[in-house]
CSV table of C-alpha atoms and ligand atoms in Angstrom, one decimal:
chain,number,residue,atom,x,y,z
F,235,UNK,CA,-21.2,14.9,50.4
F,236,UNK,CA,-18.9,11.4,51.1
F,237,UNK,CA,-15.5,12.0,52.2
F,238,UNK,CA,-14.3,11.0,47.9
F,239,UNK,CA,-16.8,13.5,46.7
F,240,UNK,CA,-15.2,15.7,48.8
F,241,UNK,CA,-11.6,15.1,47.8
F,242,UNK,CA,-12.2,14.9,43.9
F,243,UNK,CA,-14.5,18.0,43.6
F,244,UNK,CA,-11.0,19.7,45.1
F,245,UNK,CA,-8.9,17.6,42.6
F,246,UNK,CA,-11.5,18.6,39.8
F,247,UNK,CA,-11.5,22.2,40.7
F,248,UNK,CA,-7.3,22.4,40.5
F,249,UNK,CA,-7.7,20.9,37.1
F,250,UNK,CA,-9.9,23.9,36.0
F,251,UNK,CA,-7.5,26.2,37.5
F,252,UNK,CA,-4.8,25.3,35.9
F,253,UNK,CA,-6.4,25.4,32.3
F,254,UNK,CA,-6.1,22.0,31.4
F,255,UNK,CA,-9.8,20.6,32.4
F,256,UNK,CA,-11.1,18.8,28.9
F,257,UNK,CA,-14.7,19.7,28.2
F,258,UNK,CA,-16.5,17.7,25.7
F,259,UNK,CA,-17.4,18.9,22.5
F,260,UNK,CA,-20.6,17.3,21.3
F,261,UNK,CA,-20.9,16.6,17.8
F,262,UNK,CA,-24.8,16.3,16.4
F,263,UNK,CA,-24.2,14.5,13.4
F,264,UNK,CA,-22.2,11.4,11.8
F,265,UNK,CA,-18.3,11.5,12.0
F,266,UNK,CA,-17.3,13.5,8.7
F,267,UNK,CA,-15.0,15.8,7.2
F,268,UNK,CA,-18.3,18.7,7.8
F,269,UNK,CA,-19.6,18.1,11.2
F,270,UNK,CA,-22.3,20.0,13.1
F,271,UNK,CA,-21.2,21.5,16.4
F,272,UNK,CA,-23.6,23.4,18.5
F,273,UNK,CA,-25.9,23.5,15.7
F,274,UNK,CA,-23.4,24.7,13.8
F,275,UNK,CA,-21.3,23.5,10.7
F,276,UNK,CA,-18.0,23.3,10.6
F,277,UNK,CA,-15.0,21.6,8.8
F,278,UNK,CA,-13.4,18.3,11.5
F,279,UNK,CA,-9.5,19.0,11.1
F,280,UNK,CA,-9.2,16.5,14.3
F,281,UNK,CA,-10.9,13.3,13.7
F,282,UNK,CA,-8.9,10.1,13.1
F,283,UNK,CA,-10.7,9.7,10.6
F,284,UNK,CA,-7.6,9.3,8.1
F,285,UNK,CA,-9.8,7.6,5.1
F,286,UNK,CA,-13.0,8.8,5.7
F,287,UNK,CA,-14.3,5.4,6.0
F,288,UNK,CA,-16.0,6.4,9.6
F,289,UNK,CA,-19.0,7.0,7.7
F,290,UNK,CA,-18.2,4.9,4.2
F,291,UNK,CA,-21.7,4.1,3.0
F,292,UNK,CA,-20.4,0.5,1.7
F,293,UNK,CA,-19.0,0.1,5.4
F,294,UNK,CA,-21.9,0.7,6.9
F,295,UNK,CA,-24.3,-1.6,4.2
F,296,UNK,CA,-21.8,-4.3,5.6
F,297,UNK,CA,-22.6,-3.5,9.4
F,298,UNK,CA,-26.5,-4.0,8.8
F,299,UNK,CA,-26.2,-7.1,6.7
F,300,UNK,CA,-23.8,-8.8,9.5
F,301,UNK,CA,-26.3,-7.9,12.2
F,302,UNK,CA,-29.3,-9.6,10.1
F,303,UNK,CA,-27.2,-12.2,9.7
F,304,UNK,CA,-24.8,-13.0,12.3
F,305,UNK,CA,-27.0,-10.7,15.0
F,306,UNK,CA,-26.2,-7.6,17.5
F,307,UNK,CA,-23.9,-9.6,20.3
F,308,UNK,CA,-22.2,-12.8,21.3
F,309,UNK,CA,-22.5,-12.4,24.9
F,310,UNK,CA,-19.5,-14.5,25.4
F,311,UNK,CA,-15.5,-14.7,25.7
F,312,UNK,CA,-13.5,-15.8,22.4
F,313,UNK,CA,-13.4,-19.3,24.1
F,314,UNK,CA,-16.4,-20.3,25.7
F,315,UNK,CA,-19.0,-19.4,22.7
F,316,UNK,CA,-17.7,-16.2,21.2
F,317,UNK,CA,-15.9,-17.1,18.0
F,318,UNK,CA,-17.8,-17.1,15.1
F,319,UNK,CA,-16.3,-17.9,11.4
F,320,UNK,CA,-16.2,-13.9,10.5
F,321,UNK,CA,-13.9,-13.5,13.7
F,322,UNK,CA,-11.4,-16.4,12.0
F,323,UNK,CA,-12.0,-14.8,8.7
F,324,UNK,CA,-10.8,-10.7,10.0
F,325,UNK,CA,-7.9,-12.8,12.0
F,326,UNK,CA,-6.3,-14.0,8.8
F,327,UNK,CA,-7.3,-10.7,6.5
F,328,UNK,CA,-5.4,-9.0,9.0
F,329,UNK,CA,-2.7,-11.7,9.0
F,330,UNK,CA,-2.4,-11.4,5.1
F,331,UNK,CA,-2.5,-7.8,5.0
F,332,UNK,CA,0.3,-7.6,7.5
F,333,UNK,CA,2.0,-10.4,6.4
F,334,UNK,CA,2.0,-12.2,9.8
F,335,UNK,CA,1.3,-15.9,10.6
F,336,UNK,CA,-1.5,-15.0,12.8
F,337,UNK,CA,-3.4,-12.2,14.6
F,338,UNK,CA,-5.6,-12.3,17.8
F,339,UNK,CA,-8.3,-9.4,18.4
F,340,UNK,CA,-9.1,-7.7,21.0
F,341,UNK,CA,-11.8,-4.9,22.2
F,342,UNK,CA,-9.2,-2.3,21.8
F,343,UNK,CA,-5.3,-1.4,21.3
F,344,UNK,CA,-5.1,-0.4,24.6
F,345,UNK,CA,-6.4,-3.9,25.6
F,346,UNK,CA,-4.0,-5.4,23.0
F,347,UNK,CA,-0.9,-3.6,24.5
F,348,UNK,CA,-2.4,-4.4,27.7
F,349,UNK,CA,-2.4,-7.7,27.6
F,350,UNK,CA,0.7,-8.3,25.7
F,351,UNK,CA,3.7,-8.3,27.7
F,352,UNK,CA,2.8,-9.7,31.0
F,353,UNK,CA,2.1,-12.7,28.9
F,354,UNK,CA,5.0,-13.1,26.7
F,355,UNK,CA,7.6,-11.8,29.1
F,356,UNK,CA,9.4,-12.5,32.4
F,357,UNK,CA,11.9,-11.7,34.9
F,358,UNK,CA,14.9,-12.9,33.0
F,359,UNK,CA,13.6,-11.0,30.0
F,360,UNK,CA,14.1,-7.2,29.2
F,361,UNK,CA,11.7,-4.8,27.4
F,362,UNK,CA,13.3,-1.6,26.0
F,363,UNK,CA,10.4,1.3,25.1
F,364,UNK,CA,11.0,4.8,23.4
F,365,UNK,CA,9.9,7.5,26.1
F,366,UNK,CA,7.0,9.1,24.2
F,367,UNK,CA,5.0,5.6,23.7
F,368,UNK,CA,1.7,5.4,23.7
F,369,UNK,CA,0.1,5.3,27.8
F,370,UNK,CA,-1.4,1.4,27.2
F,371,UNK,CA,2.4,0.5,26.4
F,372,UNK,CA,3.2,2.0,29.4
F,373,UNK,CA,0.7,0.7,31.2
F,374,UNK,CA,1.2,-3.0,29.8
F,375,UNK,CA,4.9,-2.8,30.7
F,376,UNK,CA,4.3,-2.0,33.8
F,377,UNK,CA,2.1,-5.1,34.6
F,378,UNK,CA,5.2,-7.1,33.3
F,379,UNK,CA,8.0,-8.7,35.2
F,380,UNK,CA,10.7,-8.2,32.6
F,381,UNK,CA,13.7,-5.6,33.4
F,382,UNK,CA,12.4,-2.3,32.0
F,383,UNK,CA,14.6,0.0,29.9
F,384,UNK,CA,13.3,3.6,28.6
F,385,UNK,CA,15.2,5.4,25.5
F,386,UNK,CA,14.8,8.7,24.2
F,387,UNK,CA,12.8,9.2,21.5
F,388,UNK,CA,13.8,7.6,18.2
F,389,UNK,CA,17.3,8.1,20.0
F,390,UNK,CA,19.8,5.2,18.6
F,391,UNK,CA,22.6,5.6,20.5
F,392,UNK,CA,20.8,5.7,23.4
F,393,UNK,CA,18.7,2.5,22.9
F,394,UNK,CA,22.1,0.6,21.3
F,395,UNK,CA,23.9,1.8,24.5
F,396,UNK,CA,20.6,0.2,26.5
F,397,UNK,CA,20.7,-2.8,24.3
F,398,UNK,CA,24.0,-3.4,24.8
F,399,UNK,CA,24.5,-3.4,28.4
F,400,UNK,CA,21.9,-5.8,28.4
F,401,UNK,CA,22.4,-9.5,29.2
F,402,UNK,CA,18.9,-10.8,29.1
F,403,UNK,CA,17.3,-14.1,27.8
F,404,UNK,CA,14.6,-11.9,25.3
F,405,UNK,CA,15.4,-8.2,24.3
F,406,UNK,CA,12.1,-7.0,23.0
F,407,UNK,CA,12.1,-3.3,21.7
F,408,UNK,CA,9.0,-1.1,21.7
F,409,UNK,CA,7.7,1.4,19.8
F,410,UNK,CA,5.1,3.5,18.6
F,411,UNK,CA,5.2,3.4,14.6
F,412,UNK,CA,4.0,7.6,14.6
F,413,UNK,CA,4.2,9.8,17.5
F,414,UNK,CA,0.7,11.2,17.5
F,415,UNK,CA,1.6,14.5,19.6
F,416,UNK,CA,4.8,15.3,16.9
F,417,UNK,CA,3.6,13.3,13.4
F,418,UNK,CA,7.1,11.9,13.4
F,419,UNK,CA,7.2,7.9,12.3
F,420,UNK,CA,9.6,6.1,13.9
F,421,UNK,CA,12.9,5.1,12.4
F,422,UNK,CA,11.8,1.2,12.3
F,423,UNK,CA,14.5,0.2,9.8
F,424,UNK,CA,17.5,1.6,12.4
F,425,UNK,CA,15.5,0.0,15.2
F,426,UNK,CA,15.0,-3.7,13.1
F,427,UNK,CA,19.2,-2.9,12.0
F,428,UNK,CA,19.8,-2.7,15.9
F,429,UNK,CA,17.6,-6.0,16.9
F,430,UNK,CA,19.5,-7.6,14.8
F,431,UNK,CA,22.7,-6.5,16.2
F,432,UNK,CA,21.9,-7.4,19.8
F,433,UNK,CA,19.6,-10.2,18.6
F,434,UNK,CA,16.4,-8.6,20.1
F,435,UNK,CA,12.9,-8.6,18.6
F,436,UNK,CA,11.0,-5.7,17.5
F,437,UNK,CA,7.0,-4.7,18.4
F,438,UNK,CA,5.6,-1.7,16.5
F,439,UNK,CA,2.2,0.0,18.1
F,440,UNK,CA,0.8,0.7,14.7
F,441,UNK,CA,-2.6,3.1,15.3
F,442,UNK,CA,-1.5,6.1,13.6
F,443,UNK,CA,-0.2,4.2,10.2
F,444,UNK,CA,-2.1,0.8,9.9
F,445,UNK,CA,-4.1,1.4,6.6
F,446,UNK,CA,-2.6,4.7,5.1
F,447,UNK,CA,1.5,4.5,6.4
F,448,UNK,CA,3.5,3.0,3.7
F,449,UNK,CA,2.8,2.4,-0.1
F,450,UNK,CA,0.1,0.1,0.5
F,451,UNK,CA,-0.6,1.2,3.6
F,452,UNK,CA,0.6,-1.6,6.0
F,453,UNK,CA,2.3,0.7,8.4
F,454,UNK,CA,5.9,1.9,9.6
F,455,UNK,CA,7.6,-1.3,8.9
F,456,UNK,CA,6.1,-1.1,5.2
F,457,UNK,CA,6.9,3.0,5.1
F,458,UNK,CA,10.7,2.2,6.3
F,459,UNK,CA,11.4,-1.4,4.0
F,460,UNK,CA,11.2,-3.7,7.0
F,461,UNK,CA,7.7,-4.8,6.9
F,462,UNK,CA,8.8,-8.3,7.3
F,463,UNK,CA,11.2,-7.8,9.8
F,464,UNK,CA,9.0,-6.5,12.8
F,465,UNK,CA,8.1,-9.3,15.0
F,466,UNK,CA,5.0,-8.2,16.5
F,467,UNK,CA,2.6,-5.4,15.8
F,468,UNK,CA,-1.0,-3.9,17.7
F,469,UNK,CA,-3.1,-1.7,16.0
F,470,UNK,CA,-6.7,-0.3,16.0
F,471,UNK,CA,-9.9,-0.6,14.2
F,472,UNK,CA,-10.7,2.9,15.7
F,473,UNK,CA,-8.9,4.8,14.1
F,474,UNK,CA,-7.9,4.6,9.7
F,475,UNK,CA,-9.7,1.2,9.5
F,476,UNK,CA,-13.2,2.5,10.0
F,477,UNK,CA,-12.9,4.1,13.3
F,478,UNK,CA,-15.5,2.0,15.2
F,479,UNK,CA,-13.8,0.2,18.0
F,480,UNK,CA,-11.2,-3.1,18.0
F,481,UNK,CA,-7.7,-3.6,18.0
F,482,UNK,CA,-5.1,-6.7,17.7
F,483,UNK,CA,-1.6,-7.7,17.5
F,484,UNK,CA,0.0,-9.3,15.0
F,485,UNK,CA,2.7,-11.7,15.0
F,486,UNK,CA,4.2,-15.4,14.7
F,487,UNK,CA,2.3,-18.1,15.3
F,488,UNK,CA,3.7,-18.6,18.8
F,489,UNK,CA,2.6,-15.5,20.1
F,490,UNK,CA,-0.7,-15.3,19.3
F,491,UNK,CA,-1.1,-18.9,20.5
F,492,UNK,CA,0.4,-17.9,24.0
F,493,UNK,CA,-1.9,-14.6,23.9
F,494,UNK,CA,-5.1,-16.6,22.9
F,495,UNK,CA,-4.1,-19.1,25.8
F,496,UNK,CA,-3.0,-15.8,28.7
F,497,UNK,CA,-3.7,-12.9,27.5
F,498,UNK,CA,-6.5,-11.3,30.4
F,499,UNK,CA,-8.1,-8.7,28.3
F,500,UNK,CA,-8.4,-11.4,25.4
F,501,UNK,CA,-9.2,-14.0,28.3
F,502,UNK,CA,-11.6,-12.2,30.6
F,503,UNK,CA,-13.5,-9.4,28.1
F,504,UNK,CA,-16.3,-9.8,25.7
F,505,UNK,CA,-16.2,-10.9,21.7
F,506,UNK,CA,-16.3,-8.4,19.3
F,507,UNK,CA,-19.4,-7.8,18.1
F,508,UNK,CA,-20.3,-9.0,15.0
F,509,UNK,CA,-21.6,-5.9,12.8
F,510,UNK,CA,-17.8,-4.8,13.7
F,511,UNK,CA,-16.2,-7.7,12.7
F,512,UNK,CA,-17.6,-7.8,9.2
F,513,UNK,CA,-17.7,-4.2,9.2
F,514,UNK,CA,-13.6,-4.0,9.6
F,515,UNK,CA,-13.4,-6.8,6.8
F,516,UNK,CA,-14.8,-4.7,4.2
F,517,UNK,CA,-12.9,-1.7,5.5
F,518,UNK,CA,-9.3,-4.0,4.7
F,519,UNK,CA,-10.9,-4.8,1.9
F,520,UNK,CA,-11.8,-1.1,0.3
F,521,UNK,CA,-8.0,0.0,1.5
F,522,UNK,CA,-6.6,-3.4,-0.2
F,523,UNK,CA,-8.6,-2.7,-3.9
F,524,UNK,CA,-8.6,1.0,-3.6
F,525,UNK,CA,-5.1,2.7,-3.6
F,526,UNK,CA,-6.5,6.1,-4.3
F,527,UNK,CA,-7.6,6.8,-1.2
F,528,UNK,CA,-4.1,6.2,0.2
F,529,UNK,CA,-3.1,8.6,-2.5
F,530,UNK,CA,-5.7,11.1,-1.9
F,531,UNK,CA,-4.4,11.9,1.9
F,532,UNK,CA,-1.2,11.8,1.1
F,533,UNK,CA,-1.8,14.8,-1.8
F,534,UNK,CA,-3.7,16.4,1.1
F,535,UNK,CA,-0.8,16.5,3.6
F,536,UNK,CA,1.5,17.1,1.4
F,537,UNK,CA,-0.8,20.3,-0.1
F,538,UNK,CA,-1.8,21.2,3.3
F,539,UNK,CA,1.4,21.0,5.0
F,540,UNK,CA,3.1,22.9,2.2
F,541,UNK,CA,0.5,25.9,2.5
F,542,UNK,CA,0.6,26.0,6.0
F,543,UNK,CA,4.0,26.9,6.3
F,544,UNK,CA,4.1,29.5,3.2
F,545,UNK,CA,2.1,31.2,5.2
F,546,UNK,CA,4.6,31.4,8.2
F,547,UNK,CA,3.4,28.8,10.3
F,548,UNK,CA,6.0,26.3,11.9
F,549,UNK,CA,4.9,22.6,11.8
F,550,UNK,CA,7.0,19.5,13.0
F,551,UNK,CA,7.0,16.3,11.5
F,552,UNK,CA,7.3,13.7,8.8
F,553,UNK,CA,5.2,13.5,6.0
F,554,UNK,CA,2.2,12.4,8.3
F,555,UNK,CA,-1.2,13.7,8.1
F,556,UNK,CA,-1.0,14.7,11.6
F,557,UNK,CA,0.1,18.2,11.4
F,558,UNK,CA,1.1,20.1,14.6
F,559,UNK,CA,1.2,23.7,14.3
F,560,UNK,CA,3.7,24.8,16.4
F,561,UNK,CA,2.3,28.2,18.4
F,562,UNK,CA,4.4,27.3,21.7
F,563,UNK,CA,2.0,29.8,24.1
F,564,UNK,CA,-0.3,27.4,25.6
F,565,UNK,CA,-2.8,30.6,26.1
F,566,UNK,CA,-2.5,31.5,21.9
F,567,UNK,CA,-3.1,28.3,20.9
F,568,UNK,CA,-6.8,28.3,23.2
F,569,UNK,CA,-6.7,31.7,21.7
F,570,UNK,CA,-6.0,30.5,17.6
F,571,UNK,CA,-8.5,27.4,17.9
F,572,UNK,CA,-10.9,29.3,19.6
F,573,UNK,CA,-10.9,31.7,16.8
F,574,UNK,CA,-10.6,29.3,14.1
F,575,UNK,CA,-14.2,27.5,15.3
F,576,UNK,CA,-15.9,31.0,14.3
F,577,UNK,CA,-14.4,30.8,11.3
F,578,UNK,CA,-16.1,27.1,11.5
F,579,UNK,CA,-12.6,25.0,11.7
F,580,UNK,CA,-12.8,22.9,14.5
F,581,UNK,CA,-9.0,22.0,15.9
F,582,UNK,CA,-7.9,21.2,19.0
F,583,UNK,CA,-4.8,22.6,20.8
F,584,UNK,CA,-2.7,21.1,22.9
F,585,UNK,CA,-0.8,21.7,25.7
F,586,UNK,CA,1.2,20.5,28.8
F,587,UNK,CA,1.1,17.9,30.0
F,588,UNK,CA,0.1,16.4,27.1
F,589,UNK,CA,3.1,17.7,25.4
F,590,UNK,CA,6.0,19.7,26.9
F,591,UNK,CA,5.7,22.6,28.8
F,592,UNK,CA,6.0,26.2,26.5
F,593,UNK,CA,5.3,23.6,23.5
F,594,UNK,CA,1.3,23.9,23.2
F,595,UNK,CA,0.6,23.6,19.5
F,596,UNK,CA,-2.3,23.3,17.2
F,597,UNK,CA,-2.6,19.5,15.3
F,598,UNK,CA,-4.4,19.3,12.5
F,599,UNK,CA,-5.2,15.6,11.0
F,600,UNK,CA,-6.1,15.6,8.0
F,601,UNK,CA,-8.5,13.0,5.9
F,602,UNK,CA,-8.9,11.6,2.3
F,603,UNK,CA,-11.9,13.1,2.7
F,604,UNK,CA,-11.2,16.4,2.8
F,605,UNK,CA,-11.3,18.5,-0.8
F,606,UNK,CA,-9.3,21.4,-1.9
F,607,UNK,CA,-12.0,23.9,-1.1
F,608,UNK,CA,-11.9,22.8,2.4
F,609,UNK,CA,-8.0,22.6,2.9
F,610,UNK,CA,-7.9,26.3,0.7
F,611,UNK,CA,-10.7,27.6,3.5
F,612,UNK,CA,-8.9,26.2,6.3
F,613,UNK,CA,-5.3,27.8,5.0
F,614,UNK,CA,-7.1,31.1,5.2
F,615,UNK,CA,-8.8,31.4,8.0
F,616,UNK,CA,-5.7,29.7,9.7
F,617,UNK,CA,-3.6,32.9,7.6
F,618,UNK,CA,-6.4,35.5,8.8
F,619,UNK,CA,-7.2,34.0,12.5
F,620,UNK,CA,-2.9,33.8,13.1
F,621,UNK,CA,-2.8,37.7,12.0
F,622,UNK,CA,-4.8,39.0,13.9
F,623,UNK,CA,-3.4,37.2,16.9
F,624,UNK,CA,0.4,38.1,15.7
F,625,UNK,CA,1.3,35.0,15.8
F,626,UNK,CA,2.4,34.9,12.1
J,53,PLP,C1,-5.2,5.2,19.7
J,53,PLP,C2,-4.0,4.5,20.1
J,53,PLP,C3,-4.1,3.4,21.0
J,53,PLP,C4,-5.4,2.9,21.5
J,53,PLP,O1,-6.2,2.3,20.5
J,53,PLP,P1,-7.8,2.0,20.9
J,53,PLP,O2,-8.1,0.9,19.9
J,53,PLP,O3,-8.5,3.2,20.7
J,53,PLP,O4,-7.8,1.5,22.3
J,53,PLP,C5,-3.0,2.7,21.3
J,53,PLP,N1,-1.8,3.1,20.8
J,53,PLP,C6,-1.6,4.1,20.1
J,53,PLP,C7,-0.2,4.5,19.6
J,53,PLP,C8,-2.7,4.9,19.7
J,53,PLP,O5,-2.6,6.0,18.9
């Protein structure tokens, strides 16, 4: 064995010992709210599926068509020979749903963030990010040059005190529009209220709300009144807006000109593909003339989070469909999920490091595609499985 093989079999084998190796669980059918699972079915409680569109037959009618018509790849950067009319057309449906001059895509959110602030920001400039943000903010803050400021989470004081000992030429505050590990959306009016105060400029990560957040599902900024007020926001395509693959940011028209003309992973990656281009175009489209899905999830959390906790289950959170089920023993929660999958629910629990240590929870994540039979069967195998383990 080489010297590495050597060294990360050891690393690999401390990760097992500690319990926090990640097997994968391979599904054998389509991305649904009924999945198969070792042959098996059973109801997905973990999918980001938050619409159900992964799967949406009129979606995937639209995926076929654009590869008859615009064909499978592009082979090529945005700027050499990689922009086609549908990429144009999903920048400004995503500009108009957002209400943003312009948009820029980009393979992914984590390349969005990525490539974000490195090109926008210098030394003289100063970037202030909640602590629990998402790892590609991290990650694209660190490649930056600006003067780097963390807060505690959805903490006010602490980010006005941070703000105002601040003297720099741009103040650009960061933050993820839901925490996915908590289901708690970020206070984006008292964070627009506070850029305003110290003159700064807000970015909002948007994954976990773009397409179901807010009335009309345009996110936090819609969900807190300040839609119009965030400067910049990234999202995904993988997640409520089809789940495929694709992200982008969002912003004035002098952003996304800069990023078009800097940003690496926009620079130096591949075009989106084309069946996902026109693919996400119907999926804005379905969420901009269809209002009941919206409406449909939210009855679902609200129903699900409701009967969770009659039956003496803690949950944290906002109104999000992300519920975490707070069990606090990392080994119960393995225990509680583990049971659940015999009764056919398929969750997934999570524990440190992922969240804080003696915090390990269960989080549920629930879709418009899920009917009251399943969320009824769910509650009481969650009611059964937690009795038996004395947890409630
Ligand atoms: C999922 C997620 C990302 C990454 O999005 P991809 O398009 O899958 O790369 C970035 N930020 C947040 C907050 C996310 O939840």
């Amino acid at each position: 064995m080489k010297k590495i093989d050597q060294i990360l079999q050891s690393q690999l084998n401390d990760i097992k010992e500690q319990g926090t190796f990640k097997e994968e669980r391979v599904i054998e059918t389509a991305q649904e709210s009924e999945i198969n699972v070792n042959g098996k079915k059973v109801l997905n409680f973990c999918a980001n599926n938050y619409l159900g569109l992964a799967n949406n037959s009129e979606i995937r009618k639209a995926a076929m068509q654009a590869i008859q018509e615009w064909g499978f790849g592009l082979g090529s950067v945005r700027f050499i020979c990689g922009t086609q009319t549908i990429h144009k057309e999903l920048e400004q449906s995503v500009s108009n749903f957002l209400k943003k001059d312009d948009t820029i895509l980009y393979s992914s959110c984590f390349d969005a963030n990525g490539g974000l602030f490195e090109t926008i920001l210098g030394e003289e400039d100063a970037v202030f990010s909640d602590e629990l943000n998402h790892a590609s903010i991290i990650d694209g803050i660190r490649l930056c040059k600006a003067q780097k400021y963390r807060y505690k989470n959805c903490d006010m004081e602490d980010l006005q005190e941070k703000l105002s000992n601040s003297d720099a030429r741009v103040k650009l505050i960061v933050t993820d529009g839901v925490f996915s590990m908590d289901g708690t959306i970020a206070p984006v009016d008292l964070i627009v209220q506070l850029a305003k105060k110290y003159n700064a400029l807000v970015m909002v990560d948007d994954c976990h709300a773009t397409g179901f957040i807010g009335t009309n599902g345009k996110g936090s900024g819609e969900h807190c009144g300040v839609l119009d007020e965030v400067d910049i926001i990234s999202s995904t395509f993988g997640k409520a807006l089809g789940g495929a693959s694709g992200g982008f940011i969002s912003a004035s028209k002098n952003i996304v000109d800069t990023l078009r003309q800097k940003s690496r992973p926009y620079l130096f990656s591949n075009s989106l593909a084309p069946a996902l281009v026109v693919a996400c175009l119907k999926a804005l489209e379905i969420i901009n003339n269809n209002k009941n899905l919206i409406t449909k999830l939210h009855d679902n959390t609200l129903y699900f989070r409701e009967q969770i906790t009659e039956i003496g289950y803690e949950v944290k959170g906002d109104s999000h469909p992300i519920v975490p089920i707070m069990i606090y023993d990392a080994k119960q929660a393995v225990a509680l999920s583990e049971m659940l999958l015999e009764k056919n629910i398929y969750v997934i629990p999570f524990s440190f490091p992922v969240v804080p240590k003696n915090q390990a929870r269960i989080r549920v994540q629930l879709s418009s595609s899920h009917t009251l039979d399943q969320l009824k069967h769910s509650i009481s195998a969650f009611k059964e499985c937690g009795k038996s383990l004395n947890i409630i």
